[in-house]
XYZ file of N, CA and C in Angstrom:
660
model
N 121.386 153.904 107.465
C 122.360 152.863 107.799
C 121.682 151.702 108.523
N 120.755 151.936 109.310
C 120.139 151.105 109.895
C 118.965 150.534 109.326
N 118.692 150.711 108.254
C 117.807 150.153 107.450
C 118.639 149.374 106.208
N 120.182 149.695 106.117
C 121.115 148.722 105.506
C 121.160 147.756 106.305
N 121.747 147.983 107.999
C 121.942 146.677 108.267
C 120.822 145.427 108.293
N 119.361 146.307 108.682
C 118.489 145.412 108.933
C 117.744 144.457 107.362
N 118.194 144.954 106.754
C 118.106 143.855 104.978
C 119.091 143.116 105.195
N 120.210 143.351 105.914
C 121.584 142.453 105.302
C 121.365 141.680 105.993
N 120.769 141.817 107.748
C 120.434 140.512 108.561
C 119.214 139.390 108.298
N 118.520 140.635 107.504
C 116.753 139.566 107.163
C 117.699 138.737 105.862
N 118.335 139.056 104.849
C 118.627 138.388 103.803
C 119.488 137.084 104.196
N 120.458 137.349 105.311
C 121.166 136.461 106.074
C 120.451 135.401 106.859
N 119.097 135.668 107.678
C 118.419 134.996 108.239
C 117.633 134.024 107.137
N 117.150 134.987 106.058
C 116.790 133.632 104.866
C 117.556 132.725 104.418
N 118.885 133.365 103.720
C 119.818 132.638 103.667
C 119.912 131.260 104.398
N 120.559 131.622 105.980
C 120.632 130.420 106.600
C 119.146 129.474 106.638
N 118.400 130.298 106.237
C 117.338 128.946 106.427
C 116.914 128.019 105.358
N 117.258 129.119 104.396
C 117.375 128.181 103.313
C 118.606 126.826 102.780
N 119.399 127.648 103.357
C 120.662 126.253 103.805
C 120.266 125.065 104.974
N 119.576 125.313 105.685
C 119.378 124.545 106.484
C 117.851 123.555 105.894
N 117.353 124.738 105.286
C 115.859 122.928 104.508
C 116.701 122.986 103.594
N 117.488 122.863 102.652
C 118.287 121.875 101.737
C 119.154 120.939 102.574
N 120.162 121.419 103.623
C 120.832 120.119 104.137
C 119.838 119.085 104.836
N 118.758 119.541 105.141
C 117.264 118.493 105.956
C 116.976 117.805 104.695
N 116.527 118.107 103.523
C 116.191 117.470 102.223
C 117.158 116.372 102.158
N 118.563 116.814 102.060
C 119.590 116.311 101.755
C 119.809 115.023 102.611
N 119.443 115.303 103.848
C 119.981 114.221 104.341
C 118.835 113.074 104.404
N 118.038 113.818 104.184
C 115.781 112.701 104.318
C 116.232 112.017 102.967
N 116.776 112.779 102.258
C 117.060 111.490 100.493
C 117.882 110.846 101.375
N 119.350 110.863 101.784
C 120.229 109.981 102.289
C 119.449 108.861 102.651
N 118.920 109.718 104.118
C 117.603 108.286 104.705
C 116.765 107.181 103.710
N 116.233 107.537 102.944
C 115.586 107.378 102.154
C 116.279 106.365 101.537
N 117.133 106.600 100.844
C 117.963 105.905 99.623
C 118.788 104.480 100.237
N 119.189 105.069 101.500
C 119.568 103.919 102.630
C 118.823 102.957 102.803
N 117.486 103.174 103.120
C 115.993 102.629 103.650
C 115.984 101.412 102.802
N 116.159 102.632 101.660
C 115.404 101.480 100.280
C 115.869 100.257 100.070
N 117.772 100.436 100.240
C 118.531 99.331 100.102
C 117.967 98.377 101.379
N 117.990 98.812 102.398
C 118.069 97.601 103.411
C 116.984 97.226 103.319
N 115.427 97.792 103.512
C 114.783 97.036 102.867
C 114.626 96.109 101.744
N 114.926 96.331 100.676
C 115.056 95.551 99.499
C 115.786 94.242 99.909
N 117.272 94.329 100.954
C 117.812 93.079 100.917
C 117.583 92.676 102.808
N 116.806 92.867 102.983
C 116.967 92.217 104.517
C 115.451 92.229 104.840
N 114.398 92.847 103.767
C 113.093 92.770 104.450
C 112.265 93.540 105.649
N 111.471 93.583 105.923
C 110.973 94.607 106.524
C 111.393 94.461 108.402
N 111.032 92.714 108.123
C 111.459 92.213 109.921
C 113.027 92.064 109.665
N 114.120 91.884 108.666
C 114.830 91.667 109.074
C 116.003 93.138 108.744
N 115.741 94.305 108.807
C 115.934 95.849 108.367
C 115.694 96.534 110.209
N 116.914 97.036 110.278
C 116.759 97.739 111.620
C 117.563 98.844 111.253
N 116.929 99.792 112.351
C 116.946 101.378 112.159
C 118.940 101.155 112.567
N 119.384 100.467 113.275
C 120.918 100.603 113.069
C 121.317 100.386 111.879
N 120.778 99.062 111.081
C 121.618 99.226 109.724
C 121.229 100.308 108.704
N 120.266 100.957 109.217
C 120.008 101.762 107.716
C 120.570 103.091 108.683
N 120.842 103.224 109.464
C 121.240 104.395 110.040
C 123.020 104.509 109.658
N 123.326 103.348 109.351
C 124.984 102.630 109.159
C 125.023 103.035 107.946
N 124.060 102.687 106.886
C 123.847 102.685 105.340
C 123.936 104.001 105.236
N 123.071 104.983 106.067
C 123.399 106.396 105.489
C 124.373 107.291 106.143
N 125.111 106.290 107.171
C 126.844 106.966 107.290
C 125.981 108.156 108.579
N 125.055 107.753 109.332
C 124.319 108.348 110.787
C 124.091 108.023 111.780
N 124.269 108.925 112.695
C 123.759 108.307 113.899
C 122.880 107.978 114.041
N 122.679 106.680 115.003
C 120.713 106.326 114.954
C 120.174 107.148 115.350
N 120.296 108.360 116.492
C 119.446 109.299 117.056
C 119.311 110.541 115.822
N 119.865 110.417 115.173
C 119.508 111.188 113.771
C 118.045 110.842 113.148
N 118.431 109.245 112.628
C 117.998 108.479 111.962
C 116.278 108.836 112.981
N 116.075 108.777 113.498
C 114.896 108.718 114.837
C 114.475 110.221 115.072
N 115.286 111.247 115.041
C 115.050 112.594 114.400
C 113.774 112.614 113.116
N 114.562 111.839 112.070
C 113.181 112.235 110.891
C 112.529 111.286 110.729
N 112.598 110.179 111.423
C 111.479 109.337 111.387
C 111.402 108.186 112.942
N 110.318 108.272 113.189
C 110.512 108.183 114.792
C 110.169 106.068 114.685
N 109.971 105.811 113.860
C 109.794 104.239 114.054
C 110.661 103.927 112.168
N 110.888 102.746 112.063
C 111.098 101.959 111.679
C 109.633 101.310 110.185
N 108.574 101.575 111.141
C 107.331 101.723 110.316
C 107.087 102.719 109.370
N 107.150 103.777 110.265
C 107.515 105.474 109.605
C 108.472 105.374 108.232
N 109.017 105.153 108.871
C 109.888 104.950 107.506
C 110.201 104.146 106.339
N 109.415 102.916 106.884
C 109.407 102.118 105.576
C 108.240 102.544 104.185
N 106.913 103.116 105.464
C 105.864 103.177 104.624
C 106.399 104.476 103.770
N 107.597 105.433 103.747
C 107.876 106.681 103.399
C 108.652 105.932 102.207
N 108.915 104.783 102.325
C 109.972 104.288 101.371
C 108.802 103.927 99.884
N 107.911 103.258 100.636
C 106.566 102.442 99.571
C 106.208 103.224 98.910
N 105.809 104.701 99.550
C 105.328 105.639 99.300
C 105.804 106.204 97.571
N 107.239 106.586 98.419
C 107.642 107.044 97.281
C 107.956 106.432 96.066
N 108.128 104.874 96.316
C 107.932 104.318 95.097
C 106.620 104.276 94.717
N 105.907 104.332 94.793
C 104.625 103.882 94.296
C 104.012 105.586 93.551
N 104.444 106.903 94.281
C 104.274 108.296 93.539
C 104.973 108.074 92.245
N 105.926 107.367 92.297
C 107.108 107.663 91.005
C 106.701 106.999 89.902
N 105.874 105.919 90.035
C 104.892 104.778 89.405
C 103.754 106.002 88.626
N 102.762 106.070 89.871
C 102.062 107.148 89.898
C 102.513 108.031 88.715
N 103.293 109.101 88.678
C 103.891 109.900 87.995
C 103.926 109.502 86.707
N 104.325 108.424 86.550
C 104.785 107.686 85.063
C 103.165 107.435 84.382
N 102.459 107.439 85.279
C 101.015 106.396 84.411
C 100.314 107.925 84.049
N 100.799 109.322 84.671
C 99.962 110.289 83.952
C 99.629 110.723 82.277
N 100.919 109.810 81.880
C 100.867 109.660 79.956
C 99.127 109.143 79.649
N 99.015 108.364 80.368
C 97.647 107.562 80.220
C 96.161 109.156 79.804
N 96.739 110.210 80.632
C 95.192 110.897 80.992
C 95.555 111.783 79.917
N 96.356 112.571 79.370
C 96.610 113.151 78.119
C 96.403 112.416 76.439
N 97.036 111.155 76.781
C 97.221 110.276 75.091
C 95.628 109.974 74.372
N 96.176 110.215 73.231
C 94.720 110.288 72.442
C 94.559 108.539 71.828
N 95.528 107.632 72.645
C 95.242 105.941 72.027
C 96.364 105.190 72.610
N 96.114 104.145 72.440
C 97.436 103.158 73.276
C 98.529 103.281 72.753
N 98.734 104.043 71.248
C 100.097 103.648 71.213
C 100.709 104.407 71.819
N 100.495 105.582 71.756
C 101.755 106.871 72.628
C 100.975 106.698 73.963
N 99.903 106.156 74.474
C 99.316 105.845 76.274
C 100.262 104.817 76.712
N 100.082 103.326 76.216
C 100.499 102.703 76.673
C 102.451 102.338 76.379
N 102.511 103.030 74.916
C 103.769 103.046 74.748
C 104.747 104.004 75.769
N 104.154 104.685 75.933
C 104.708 106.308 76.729
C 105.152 105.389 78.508
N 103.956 104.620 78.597
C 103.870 104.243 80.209
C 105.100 102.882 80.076
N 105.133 101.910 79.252
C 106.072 100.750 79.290
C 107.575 101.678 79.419
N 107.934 102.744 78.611
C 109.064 103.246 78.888
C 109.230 104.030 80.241
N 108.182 104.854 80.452
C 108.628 105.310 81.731
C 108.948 104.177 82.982
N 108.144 103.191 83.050
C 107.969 102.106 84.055
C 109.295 101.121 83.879
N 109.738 101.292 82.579
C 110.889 100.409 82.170
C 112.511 101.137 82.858
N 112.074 102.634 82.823
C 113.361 103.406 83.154
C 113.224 103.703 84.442
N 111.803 103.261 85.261
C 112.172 103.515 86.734
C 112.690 102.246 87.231
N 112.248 100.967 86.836
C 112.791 99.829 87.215
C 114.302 99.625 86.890
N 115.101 100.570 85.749
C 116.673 100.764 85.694
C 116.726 101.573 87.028
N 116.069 103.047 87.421
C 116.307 103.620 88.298
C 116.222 103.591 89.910
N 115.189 102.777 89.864
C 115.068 102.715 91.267
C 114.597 101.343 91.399
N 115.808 99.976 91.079
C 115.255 98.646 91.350
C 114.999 98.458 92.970
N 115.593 98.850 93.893
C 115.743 98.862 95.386
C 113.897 98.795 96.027
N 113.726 100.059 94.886
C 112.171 100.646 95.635
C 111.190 99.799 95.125
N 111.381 98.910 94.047
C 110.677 97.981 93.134
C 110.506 96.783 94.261
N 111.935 95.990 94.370
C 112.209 94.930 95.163
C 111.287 95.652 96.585
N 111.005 96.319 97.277
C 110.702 96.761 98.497
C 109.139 96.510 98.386
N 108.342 96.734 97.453
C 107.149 96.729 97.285
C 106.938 95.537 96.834
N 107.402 94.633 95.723
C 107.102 93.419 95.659
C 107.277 92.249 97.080
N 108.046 92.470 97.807
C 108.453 91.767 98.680
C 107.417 91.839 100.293
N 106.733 93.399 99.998
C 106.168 93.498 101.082
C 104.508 92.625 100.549
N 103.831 92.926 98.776
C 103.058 92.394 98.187
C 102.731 91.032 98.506
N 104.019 90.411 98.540
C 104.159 88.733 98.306
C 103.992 88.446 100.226
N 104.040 89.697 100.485
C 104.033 88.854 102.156
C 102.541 89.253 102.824
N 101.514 89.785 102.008
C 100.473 90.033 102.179
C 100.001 90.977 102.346
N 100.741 92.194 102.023
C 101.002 93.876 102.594
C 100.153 94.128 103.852
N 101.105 93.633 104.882
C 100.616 93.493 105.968
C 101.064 95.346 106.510
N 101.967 95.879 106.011
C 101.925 97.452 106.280
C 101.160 98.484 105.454
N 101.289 98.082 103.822
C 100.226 99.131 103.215
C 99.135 98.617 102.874
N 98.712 97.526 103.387
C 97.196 97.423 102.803
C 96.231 98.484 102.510
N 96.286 99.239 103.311
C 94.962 100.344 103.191
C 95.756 101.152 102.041
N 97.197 101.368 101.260
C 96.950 101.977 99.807
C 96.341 101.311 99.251
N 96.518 99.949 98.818
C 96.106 99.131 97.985
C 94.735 99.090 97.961
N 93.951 99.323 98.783
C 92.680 99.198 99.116
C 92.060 100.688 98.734
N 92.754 101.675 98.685
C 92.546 102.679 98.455
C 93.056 103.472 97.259
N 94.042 103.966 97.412
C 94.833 104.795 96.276
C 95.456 103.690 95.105
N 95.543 102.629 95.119
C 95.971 101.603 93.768
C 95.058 101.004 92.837
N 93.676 100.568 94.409
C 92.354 100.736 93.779
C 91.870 101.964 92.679
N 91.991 103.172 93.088
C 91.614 104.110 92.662
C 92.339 104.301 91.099
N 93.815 104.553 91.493
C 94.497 104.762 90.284
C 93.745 103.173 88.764
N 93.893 102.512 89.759
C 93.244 101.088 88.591
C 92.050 101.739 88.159
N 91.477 101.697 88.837
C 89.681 101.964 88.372
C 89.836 102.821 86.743
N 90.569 104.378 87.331
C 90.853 105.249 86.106
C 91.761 104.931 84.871
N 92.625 104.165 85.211
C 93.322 104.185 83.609
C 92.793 103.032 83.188
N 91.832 102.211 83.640
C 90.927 100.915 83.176
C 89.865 101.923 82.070
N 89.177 102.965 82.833
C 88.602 103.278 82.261
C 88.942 103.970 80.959
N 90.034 104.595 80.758
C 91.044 105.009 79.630
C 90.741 103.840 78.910
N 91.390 102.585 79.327
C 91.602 101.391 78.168
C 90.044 101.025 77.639
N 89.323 101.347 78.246
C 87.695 100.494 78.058
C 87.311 102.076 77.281
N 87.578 103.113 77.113
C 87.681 104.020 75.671
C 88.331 104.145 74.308
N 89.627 103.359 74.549
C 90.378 103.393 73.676
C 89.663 101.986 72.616
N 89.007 100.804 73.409
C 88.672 99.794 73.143
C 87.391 100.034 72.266
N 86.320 100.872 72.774
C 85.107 101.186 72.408
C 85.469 102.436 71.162
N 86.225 102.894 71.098
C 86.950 103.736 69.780
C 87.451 102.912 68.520
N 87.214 101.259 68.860
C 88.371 100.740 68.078
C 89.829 100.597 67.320
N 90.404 101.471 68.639
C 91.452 101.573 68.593
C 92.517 100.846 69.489
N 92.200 99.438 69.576
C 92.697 98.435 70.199
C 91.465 96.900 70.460
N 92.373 96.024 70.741
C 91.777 94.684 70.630
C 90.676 94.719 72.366
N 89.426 94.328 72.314
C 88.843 94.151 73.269
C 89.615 93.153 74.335
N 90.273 94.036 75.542
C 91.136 93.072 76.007
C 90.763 93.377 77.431
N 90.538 92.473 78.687
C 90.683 92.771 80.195
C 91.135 94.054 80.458
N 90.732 95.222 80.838
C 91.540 96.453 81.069
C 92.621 95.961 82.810
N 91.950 95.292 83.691
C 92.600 95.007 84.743
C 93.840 93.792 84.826
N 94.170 92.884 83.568
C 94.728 91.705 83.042
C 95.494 92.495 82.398
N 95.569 93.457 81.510
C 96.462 94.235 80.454
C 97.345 94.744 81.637
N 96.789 95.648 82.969
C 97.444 96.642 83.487
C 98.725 95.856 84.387
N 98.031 93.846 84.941
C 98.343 93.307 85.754
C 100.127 92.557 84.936
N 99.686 92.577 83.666
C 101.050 92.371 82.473
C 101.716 93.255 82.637
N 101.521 94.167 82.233
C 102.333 95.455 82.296
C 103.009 95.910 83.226
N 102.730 95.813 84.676
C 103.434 95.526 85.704
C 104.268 94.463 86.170
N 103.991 93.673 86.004
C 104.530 92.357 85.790
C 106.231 92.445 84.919
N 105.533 92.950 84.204
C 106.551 92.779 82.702
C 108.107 93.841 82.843
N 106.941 94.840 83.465
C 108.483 96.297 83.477
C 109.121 96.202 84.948
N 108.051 95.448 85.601
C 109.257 95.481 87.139
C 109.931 94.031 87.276
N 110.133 93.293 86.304
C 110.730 92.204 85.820
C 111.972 92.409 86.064
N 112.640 93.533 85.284
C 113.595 94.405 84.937
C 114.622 94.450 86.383
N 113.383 95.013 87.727
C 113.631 95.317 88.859
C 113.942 94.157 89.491
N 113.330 93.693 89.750
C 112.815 92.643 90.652
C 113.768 91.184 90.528
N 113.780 91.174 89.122
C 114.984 90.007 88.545
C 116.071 90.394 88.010
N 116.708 91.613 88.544
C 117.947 92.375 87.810
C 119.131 90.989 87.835
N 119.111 90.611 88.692
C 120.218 89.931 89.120
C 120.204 89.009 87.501
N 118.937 88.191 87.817
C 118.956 86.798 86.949
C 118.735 87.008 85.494
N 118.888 88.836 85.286
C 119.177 89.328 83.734
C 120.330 89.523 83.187
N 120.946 89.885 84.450
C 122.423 90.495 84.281
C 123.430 88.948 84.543
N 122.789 88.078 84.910
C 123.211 86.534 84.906
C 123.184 86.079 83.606
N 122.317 86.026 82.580
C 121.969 85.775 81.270
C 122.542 86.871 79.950
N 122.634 87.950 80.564
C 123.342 89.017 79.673
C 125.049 88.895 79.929
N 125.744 87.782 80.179
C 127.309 87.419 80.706
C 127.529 88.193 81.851
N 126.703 88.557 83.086
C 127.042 88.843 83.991
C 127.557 90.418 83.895
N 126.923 90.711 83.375
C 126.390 92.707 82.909
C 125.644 93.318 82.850
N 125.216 94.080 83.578
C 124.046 95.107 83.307
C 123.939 95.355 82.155
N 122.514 95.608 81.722
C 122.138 96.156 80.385
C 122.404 97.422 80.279
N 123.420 97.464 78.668
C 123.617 98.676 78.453
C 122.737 99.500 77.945
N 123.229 101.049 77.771
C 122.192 102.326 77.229
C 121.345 100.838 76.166
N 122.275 101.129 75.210
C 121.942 100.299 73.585
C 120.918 99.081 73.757
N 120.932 98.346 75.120
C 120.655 97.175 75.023
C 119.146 97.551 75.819
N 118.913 98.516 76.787
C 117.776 99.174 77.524
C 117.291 99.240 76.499
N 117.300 100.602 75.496
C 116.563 101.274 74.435
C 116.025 99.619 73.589
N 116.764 98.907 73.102
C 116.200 97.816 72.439
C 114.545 96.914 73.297
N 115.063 96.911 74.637
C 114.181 96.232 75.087
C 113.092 96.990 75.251
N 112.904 97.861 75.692
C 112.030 98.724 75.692
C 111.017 98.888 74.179
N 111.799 99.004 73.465
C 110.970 98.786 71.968
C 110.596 97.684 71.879
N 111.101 96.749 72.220
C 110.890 94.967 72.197
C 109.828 94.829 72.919
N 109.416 95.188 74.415
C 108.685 95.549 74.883
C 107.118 95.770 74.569
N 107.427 97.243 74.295
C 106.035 98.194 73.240
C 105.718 96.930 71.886
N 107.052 96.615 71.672
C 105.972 95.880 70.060
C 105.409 94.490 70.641
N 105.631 94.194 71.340
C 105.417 92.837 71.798
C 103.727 92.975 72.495
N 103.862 93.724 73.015
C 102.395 94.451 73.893
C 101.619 95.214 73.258
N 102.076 96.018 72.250
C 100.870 97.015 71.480
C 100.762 95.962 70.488
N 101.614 95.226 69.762
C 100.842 94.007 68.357
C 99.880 93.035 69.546
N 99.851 92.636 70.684
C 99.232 91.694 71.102
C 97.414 91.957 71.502
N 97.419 93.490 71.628
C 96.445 93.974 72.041
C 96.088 94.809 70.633
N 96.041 94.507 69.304
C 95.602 94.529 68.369
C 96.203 95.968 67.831
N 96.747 96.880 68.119
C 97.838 97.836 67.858
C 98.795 98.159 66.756
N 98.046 98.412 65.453
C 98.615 98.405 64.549
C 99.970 99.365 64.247
């Protein structure tokens, strides 16, 4: 009997703990997702731990719980946009040529800029102001990621299986091009009669996209 109760309390003690790191998860996305917005529209100096603490419906001493500055938390915001980026460009290290490499990467990059324009706007905005908080990724881990899928394109090139083109100018388009999407949602959805692009109208551009970029870089 006493080796019943003592499973039913260890299973109970997991239990609750496992309820308790999902509601911590749960509420670090809240943070998070909050972050992203106020950054995106108020900027890094003009974003305070009250409004994003407001945004995710918390107390500020919460808010200061999982992240103890304002810094802390923005760079958690960059971060994760820039993994999700990350994530998308791994098509590059598997594909046997640009069309399913670089085709594979314009769609993923095209459907995070539908998904997460907030985290797009947050990184361009900190870019354009001199990335006076993440410089050292850029200097480091963006460097790095460039270096390698350059070197992808400067194989695919020497295979003749694409037009001898800038590998660092191709990658600087391509970014350019899919966080367009993000970055200028507004002044698309201004030109599309004041509507987001639908499923139908995404999927088009996205192909519009790929053909526009794989015929330019010699991509038959």
């Amino acid at each position: 009997m006493k080796d019943d109760e003592s499973g039913k309390r260890s299973k109970i003690g997991r239990s609750g703990a496992g309820s308790r790191a999902e509601a911590r998860r749960a509420t670090e996305e809240s943070i998070l997702k909050a972050a992203e917005t106020v950054f995106a529209e108020a900027g890094f100096g003009g974003a305070t731990m009250q409004l994003i603490a407001d945004m995710a419906g918390l107390p500020k001493a919460n808010l200061h719980y999982y992240f103890d500055t304002k810094e802390a938390l923005y760079r958690r915001v960059v971060e994760q946009i820039f993994n999700v980026w990350l994530e998308a460009a791994d098509v590059f290290d598997a594909a046997s040529g640009p069309t399913e490499g670089i085709g594979a990467y314009i769609d993923a990059k095209m459907e995070i800029s539908r998904s997460h324009p907030n985290g797009s706007k947050v990184w361009a905005s900190e870019v354009m102001h001199g990335a006076p908080v993440i410089q050292d990724y850029l200097e480091t881990t963006l460097r790095d990621w460039t270096e390698g899928r350059a070197k992808i394109i400067r194989r695919w090139i020497a295979q003749g299986q694409m037009a001898d083109v800038d590998p660092h100018h191709l990658l600087y388009m391509l970014w350019a091009t899919t966080q367009h999407y993000a970055d200028f949602g507004h002044q698309i959805e201004t030109l599309n009669g004041g509507q987001p692009l639908s499923d139908a109208q995404w999927e088009a551009t996205k192909a519009s996209v790929k053909g526009i970029v794989l015929r330019g870089i010699g991509v038959k």
